[in-house]
Amino acid sequence: MEFSIKTGSPEKQRTGCVVVGVYEGRRLTSSAQDIDDASGHFIAEVLRRGDHEGKAGTTLLLHNVPKVPADRVLLVGLGREREFGENTYRGALAATAKALKATGTTEAMVCLTDLPLKKRDTGWKVEQAVLCIMDGVYRFDRMKSKASETKRALRRVVLHVARRNEIAEGETAVIRGQAIAEGIALTKDLGNLPANICTPTYLAEQAQELAKRHGMKADILEQKDLEKLGMGSFLAVARGSRQPPKLIVLEYHGGARDAQPVAIVGKGVTFDTGGISIKPAPEMDEMKFDMCGAASVLGTMKAIALMKLPLNVIGVVPATENMPDGNAVKPGDIVTTMSGQTVEILNTDAEGRLILCDALTYVEKFKPAAVIDIATLTGAMVIALGHVATGMFSNSDTLAREVLAAGDSSWDRAWHMPMWDDYQEGLKSNFADIPNIAGRAGGSITAACFLSRFTKAYPWAHLDIAGTAWKSGAEKSATGRPVALLTHWLLRRAS
Ligand code: BES
Ligand code: MN
Ligand code: ZN
């Protein structure tokens, strides 16, 4: 998709479709007003007849609007003007993408980026427009035998801004938005692929491909390498699988040669059956999404490479399946992690922390300035925050603030969860240094506490994306979160 920025009269555009907003109560936005004036109040008449009420998320497609050269005019409801905010803005863009997809137009001018929005500048509005439109037109039909027959696809989107002096900021935001959108699309594709295709080996191949295309370094550590490193915990999870585990290490060098890197580490369980502590059947298919943390690492690496960020970033992915088998790890088994700490595996379904702890010890060798891990770690996270915010835990208040700010500026929001010492109490084992689970209460927090035992060497944040990495139900799909958050965090660190 091609995006560009333009200012000037919407009523004079020769394009497939001009998109304008209408507030509830027949309040026209300035672009809608321009079209209304040029067309002899055609829009006011439509509203007066009650065919469009400006309700948030509704659209009405108009053809042959008098004296307007555009083939179509799309009215998009914005809800009440007083309540217009980030979510209604994004909702209007999503509705726009959906409506445009249903037409035969290949080109559109979207006059929503020119709307006033409290506390948000042109750059924010433009970036969000690119992200929402790309999200709206995303399709995953790689596994269908016939590509779904569609109309001509939307190819060019012009984003309208109110003033000439917003063009430069808008154009920078388009570049940023497109890079993030490409990262998100990769993350969604990897997440949506079934586990019989998206295996640890497949993820490793994709990482190598990405590295080749974007001038990064890719190292794939095999089972024997993991044994040499003493990753007894990661290897314990992989024991039950016929698929060999991989530790994927990507290095992006955009910064000074001697500049300390940051590291992002993603949980790559390509299918989580629970292992011997097997999960119940309903919705188990969704455990193909248990590698969405890994996918977000690859997506973010792609986004920053496309933007050529002046920063050094290491992306690490421990990838394995979690399967029951005669050879699988059993409840009560005790393993030695790369850090030397021993772990009593009381529940084989708490496998994410078992692979992450070794990866988090491994990244110490890069002397990272900060480390963020991303994991679909606990069902309890979904109970706590639902599908809106990602849970964020950190051993550094400075880093925590950076991550929350990146979540806000990318509208890929995270919420600060407590990780006080009090919560460490539950992690006691009679037989090993630590168990891999505590009681049911505060399950996401005790999981974070487990990881904190392995991240004492650097400032660290943990993102539990169990509730935000994918959507269930009719729109079942990976979301691409938290690529936008991570990219914004890296953008800030680079500047
Ligand atoms: N991948 C799951 C977490 C998960 C479950 C994410 C459902 C999204 C939806 C993780 O490996 C897991 O199984 N966690 C257990 C931990 C428990 C055994 C302490 C859980 O959340 O039930
Ligand atoms: Mn599990
Ligand atoms: Zn899991």
XYZ file of C-alpha atoms in Angstrom, residues 94-486:
393
model
C -11.039 0.821 11.020
C -14.564 1.446 9.689
C -13.037 3.346 6.764
C -10.735 0.443 5.884
C -13.610 -2.016 6.058
C -15.870 0.134 3.884
C -13.156 0.868 1.307
C -12.323 -2.821 1.098
C -15.941 -3.483 0.122
C -15.820 -1.020 -2.799
C -13.938 -1.385 -6.047
C -11.805 1.675 -5.479
C -8.029 1.441 -5.769
C -7.409 4.922 -4.437
C -8.836 7.079 -1.671
C -8.285 10.372 0.101
C -8.936 10.045 3.806
C -9.899 13.320 5.490
C -9.745 12.108 9.093
C -6.095 12.916 9.792
C -7.124 16.583 9.617
C -9.450 16.278 12.623
C -8.542 18.008 15.872
C -7.641 15.492 18.577
C -6.726 16.544 22.083
C -3.077 15.971 23.074
C -2.214 14.240 19.761
C -0.183 15.834 16.984
C -0.201 15.292 13.222
C 2.509 12.642 13.511
C 0.416 10.591 15.905
C -2.723 10.876 13.811
C -0.939 9.950 10.594
C 0.928 6.996 12.102
C -2.294 5.666 13.616
C -4.079 6.110 10.288
C -1.469 3.986 8.524
C -1.599 1.325 11.258
C -5.403 1.168 11.437
C -5.854 1.031 7.677
C -3.180 -1.651 7.287
C -4.796 -3.593 10.128
C -8.174 -3.279 8.446
C -7.035 -4.550 5.063
C -4.880 -7.387 6.497
C -5.886 -10.837 5.342
C -4.408 -14.248 6.020
C -5.408 -16.588 3.212
C -2.154 -18.387 2.656
C -3.704 -21.647 3.834
C -6.840 -21.443 1.672
C -6.690 -23.586 -1.445
C -8.013 -20.723 -3.571
C -7.105 -17.119 -2.864
C -10.434 -15.473 -2.023
C -11.697 -13.707 -5.111
C -11.818 -10.044 -4.354
C -12.491 -6.852 -6.129
C -9.626 -4.660 -7.179
C -7.676 -3.942 -4.039
C -7.076 -0.573 -2.435
C -3.586 0.514 -3.477
C -3.125 4.199 -2.737
C -4.250 6.179 0.277
C -3.808 9.929 0.517
C -4.012 11.252 4.074
C -5.383 14.761 4.273
C -3.923 17.312 6.679
C -5.358 20.728 7.440
C -2.252 22.873 6.930
C 0.794 22.939 4.647
C 3.119 23.081 7.634
C 1.937 19.631 8.745
C 3.148 17.893 5.592
C 6.741 17.250 6.674
C 5.681 15.792 10.042
C 3.032 13.740 8.269
C 5.518 12.304 5.803
C 7.900 11.217 8.553
C 4.982 9.564 10.322
C 3.999 7.701 7.149
C 7.470 6.162 6.940
C 7.354 5.207 10.627
C 3.794 3.873 10.363
C 4.582 1.780 7.294
C 7.665 0.234 8.896
C 5.687 -0.660 12.016
C 2.804 -1.965 9.899
C 5.185 -4.262 7.999
C 6.570 -5.558 11.269
C 3.047 -6.127 12.549
C 2.060 -7.981 9.369
C 5.024 -10.338 9.761
C 4.111 -10.928 13.403
C 0.496 -11.661 12.479
C 1.477 -14.014 9.656
C 3.808 -16.039 11.889
C 1.196 -16.146 14.650
C -1.619 -17.194 12.328
C 0.324 -20.006 10.681
C -0.631 -23.426 12.063
C 1.843 -25.244 14.294
C 2.442 -27.993 11.745
C 4.042 -25.361 9.515
C 5.316 -22.814 12.026
C 7.732 -25.100 13.888
C 10.917 -24.007 15.692
C 12.808 -24.853 12.484
C 10.447 -22.668 10.434
C 10.895 -19.747 12.835
C 14.665 -20.135 12.574
C 14.466 -20.119 8.761
C 12.295 -17.004 8.816
C 14.785 -15.281 11.103
C 17.640 -16.169 8.736
C 15.647 -14.868 5.790
C 14.903 -11.631 7.634
C 18.553 -11.202 8.561
C 19.671 -11.777 4.984
C 17.219 -9.263 3.598
C 17.946 -6.522 6.123
C 21.643 -6.802 6.787
C 21.344 -8.389 10.217
C 23.301 -11.262 11.676
C 21.432 -14.472 12.497
C 22.812 -17.220 14.688
C 20.801 -20.395 15.172
C 21.871 -22.460 18.174
C 21.020 -26.150 17.902
C 20.261 -28.739 20.561
C 23.962 -29.639 21.022
C 24.845 -25.942 21.458
C 22.133 -25.596 24.099
C 23.548 -28.638 25.894
C 27.018 -27.063 25.887
C 25.602 -23.851 27.320
C 23.900 -25.825 30.093
C 20.368 -24.760 29.211
C 18.819 -27.637 31.172
C 15.536 -25.829 31.654
C 14.931 -24.945 27.984
C 15.970 -28.472 26.982
C 13.587 -30.019 29.526
C 10.634 -28.416 27.747
C 11.881 -29.584 24.343
C 12.333 -33.232 25.466
C 8.788 -34.286 24.611
C 8.857 -32.959 21.056
C 9.934 -34.545 17.766
C 10.772 -31.043 16.542
C 14.298 -29.959 17.458
C 14.504 -26.798 19.604
C 16.262 -23.702 18.282
C 17.703 -20.663 20.005
C 17.454 -17.857 17.475
C 19.805 -14.904 17.935
C 19.404 -11.866 15.669
C 21.802 -8.925 15.810
C 20.951 -5.566 14.315
C 23.840 -3.121 14.332
C 22.560 0.366 13.545
C 24.418 2.168 16.319
C 28.012 2.929 17.127
C 30.262 -0.140 17.136
C 30.906 0.086 20.866
C 27.416 1.215 21.909
C 25.760 -1.086 24.449
C 22.864 -2.969 22.803
C 19.383 -3.558 24.116
C 17.857 -7.018 23.895
C 14.338 -8.237 23.214
C 13.562 -11.848 24.070
C 10.382 -13.581 22.843
C 8.716 -16.777 23.997
C 8.615 -19.121 21.016
C 6.473 -22.103 22.032
C 5.182 -23.054 18.591
C 2.534 -25.262 20.208
C 1.692 -25.588 23.889
C -0.236 -28.769 24.724
C 0.757 -28.338 28.369
C 3.003 -31.405 28.136
C 2.336 -34.135 30.710
C 0.281 -31.550 32.676
C -1.879 -31.586 29.556
C -4.392 -28.868 28.764
C -8.118 -29.544 28.236
C -9.254 -29.862 24.594
C -11.463 -26.763 24.162
C -9.611 -23.939 22.424
C -6.338 -25.821 22.501
C -5.871 -24.850 18.839
C -5.197 -21.321 20.088
C -1.971 -22.556 21.642
C -0.450 -22.206 18.167
C -0.325 -18.525 19.190
C 2.055 -19.360 22.053
C 4.921 -18.117 19.876
C 3.498 -14.614 19.468
C 6.215 -13.168 21.718
C 8.805 -14.644 19.352
C 6.874 -13.331 16.349
C 6.828 -9.852 17.887
C 10.615 -9.961 18.226
C 10.987 -10.769 14.512
C 8.384 -8.152 13.580
C 10.081 -5.483 15.661
C 13.496 -6.328 14.216
C 12.002 -5.913 10.760
C 10.414 -2.555 11.642
C 13.625 -1.059 13.069
C 15.688 -2.374 10.150
C 13.266 -0.744 7.693
C 13.662 2.532 9.608
C 17.428 2.078 9.857
C 17.342 2.983 13.549
C 20.723 4.138 14.871
C 20.819 1.617 17.700
C 22.195 -1.856 18.425
C 19.480 -4.400 19.120
C 19.696 -8.108 19.889
C 16.619 -10.266 19.295
C 16.549 -13.656 21.013
C 13.956 -16.398 20.623
C 13.977 -19.739 22.418
C 11.770 -21.868 20.172
C 10.281 -25.288 20.972
C 7.062 -27.231 21.175
C 5.631 -28.329 24.525
C 4.408 -31.910 24.006
C 3.499 -34.978 26.110
C 5.627 -38.010 25.258
C 7.396 -40.991 26.790
C 10.491 -38.856 26.821
C 8.770 -35.695 28.094
C 9.705 -33.914 31.300
C 7.476 -34.968 34.219
C 5.994 -33.102 37.179
C 8.535 -33.271 39.977
C 11.546 -33.452 37.668
C 14.396 -31.183 38.692
C 16.568 -29.434 36.115
C 19.599 -27.161 36.245
C 19.246 -23.845 34.431
C 22.077 -22.081 32.599
C 22.325 -19.734 35.610
C 23.114 -22.715 37.848
C 19.876 -22.429 39.816
C 17.892 -25.660 40.007
C 14.164 -25.741 39.250
C 11.556 -28.253 40.354
C 9.084 -28.536 37.480
C 5.814 -28.992 39.360
C 3.671 -28.251 36.320
C 4.914 -28.882 32.788
C 2.362 -26.385 31.476
C 4.320 -23.530 33.076
C 6.862 -23.983 30.282
C 7.251 -20.412 29.038
C 9.257 -19.337 32.067
C 11.405 -22.462 31.716
C 12.593 -21.545 28.238
C 12.778 -17.810 28.940
C 14.940 -18.146 32.046
C 17.762 -19.715 30.029
C 17.386 -17.193 27.201
C 17.477 -14.371 29.757
C 20.696 -15.750 31.229
C 22.115 -16.150 27.723
C 21.642 -12.432 26.834
C 23.936 -11.409 29.709
C 26.822 -12.060 27.326
C 25.818 -9.009 25.271
C 26.110 -6.736 28.339
C 22.729 -5.226 27.445
C 21.742 -1.729 28.608
C 18.182 -3.057 29.014
C 16.236 -6.239 28.265
C 12.549 -6.717 27.532
C 10.979 -10.135 27.279
C 7.647 -10.685 25.561
C 5.574 -13.768 26.324
C 2.093 -15.264 26.184
C 2.967 -16.395 29.673
C -0.122 -16.806 31.836
C -3.858 -17.335 31.490
C -4.122 -15.304 34.705
C -3.018 -12.224 32.747
C -6.169 -12.470 30.628
C -8.241 -12.595 33.812
C -6.465 -9.559 35.254
C -6.373 -7.157 32.296
C -8.572 -8.740 29.633
C -7.682 -8.092 26.022
C -6.943 -4.379 26.312
C -3.665 -3.823 28.129
C -0.498 -5.874 28.139
C 0.798 -6.615 31.655
C 4.159 -4.987 32.316
C 6.514 -5.986 35.135
C 9.950 -4.497 35.746
C 12.894 -4.429 38.100
C 13.611 -0.818 37.091
C 11.232 2.105 37.562
C 13.033 4.082 34.855
C 12.602 1.315 32.309
C 9.007 0.768 33.425
C 8.224 4.426 32.726
C 9.837 4.202 29.279
C 7.789 1.129 28.386
C 4.507 2.654 29.585
C 5.239 5.834 27.606
C 5.979 3.790 24.479
C 2.676 1.972 24.997
C 0.834 5.263 25.180
C 2.534 6.923 22.204
C 1.922 3.866 20.010
C -1.566 3.245 21.485
C -0.387 -0.313 22.135
C -0.904 0.111 25.822
C 0.627 -1.661 28.794
C -0.254 -1.519 32.499
C 2.245 -1.586 35.342
C 1.785 -4.688 37.510
C 3.362 -5.007 40.974
C 6.328 -7.261 41.561
C 6.981 -6.581 45.235
C 9.149 -8.963 47.243
C 6.023 -10.135 49.063
C 5.057 -12.028 45.925
C 8.338 -13.985 45.903
C 7.191 -15.902 49.036
C 5.276 -18.520 47.060
C 8.328 -19.637 45.091
C 9.623 -22.211 47.575
C 10.589 -25.807 46.825
C 11.498 -28.568 49.295
C 13.787 -30.174 46.757
C 15.267 -27.556 44.397
C 16.222 -23.862 44.531
C 12.843 -22.835 43.127
C 9.639 -24.439 41.831
C 8.305 -23.352 38.440
C 4.901 -22.464 39.882
C 3.468 -20.883 43.021
C -0.192 -21.034 44.082
C -3.062 -19.984 41.815
C -3.318 -16.507 43.328
C -1.535 -13.780 41.392
C -0.371 -16.265 38.782
C 0.979 -13.632 36.383
C 2.915 -11.930 39.139
C 4.534 -15.076 40.475
C 5.474 -16.018 36.898
C 7.196 -12.621 36.578
C 8.839 -13.230 39.970
C 10.214 -16.509 38.662
C 11.794 -14.690 35.707
C 13.161 -11.979 38.008
C 15.465 -14.619 39.540
C 17.303 -14.676 36.211
C 17.436 -10.976 35.309
C 19.468 -9.428 38.099
C 22.321 -8.391 35.765
C 20.440 -5.669 33.852
C 17.392 -3.400 33.832
C 14.573 -5.655 32.701
C 10.908 -5.483 31.813
C 8.555 -8.382 31.172
C 5.499 -8.043 28.925
C 2.807 -10.677 29.452
C 0.835 -10.547 26.190
C -1.443 -13.538 26.894
C -4.508 -11.277 26.557
C -3.337 -9.021 23.752
C -1.381 -11.144 21.253
C -4.421 -12.614 19.539
C -8.181 -12.366 19.215
C -10.492 -15.367 19.618
C -13.925 -15.988 18.146
C -15.161 -15.017 14.701
C -12.187 -12.708 14.161
C -9.637 -15.185 15.432
C -6.232 -13.806 14.463
C -2.922 -12.681 15.825
C -2.953 -8.926 16.507
C 0.697 -8.053 15.958
C 0.947 -6.608 19.462
C 3.238 -5.412 21.000
C 5.348 -4.585 17.908
C 4.189 -0.955 17.949
C 5.058 -0.565 21.635
C 8.485 -2.163 21.222
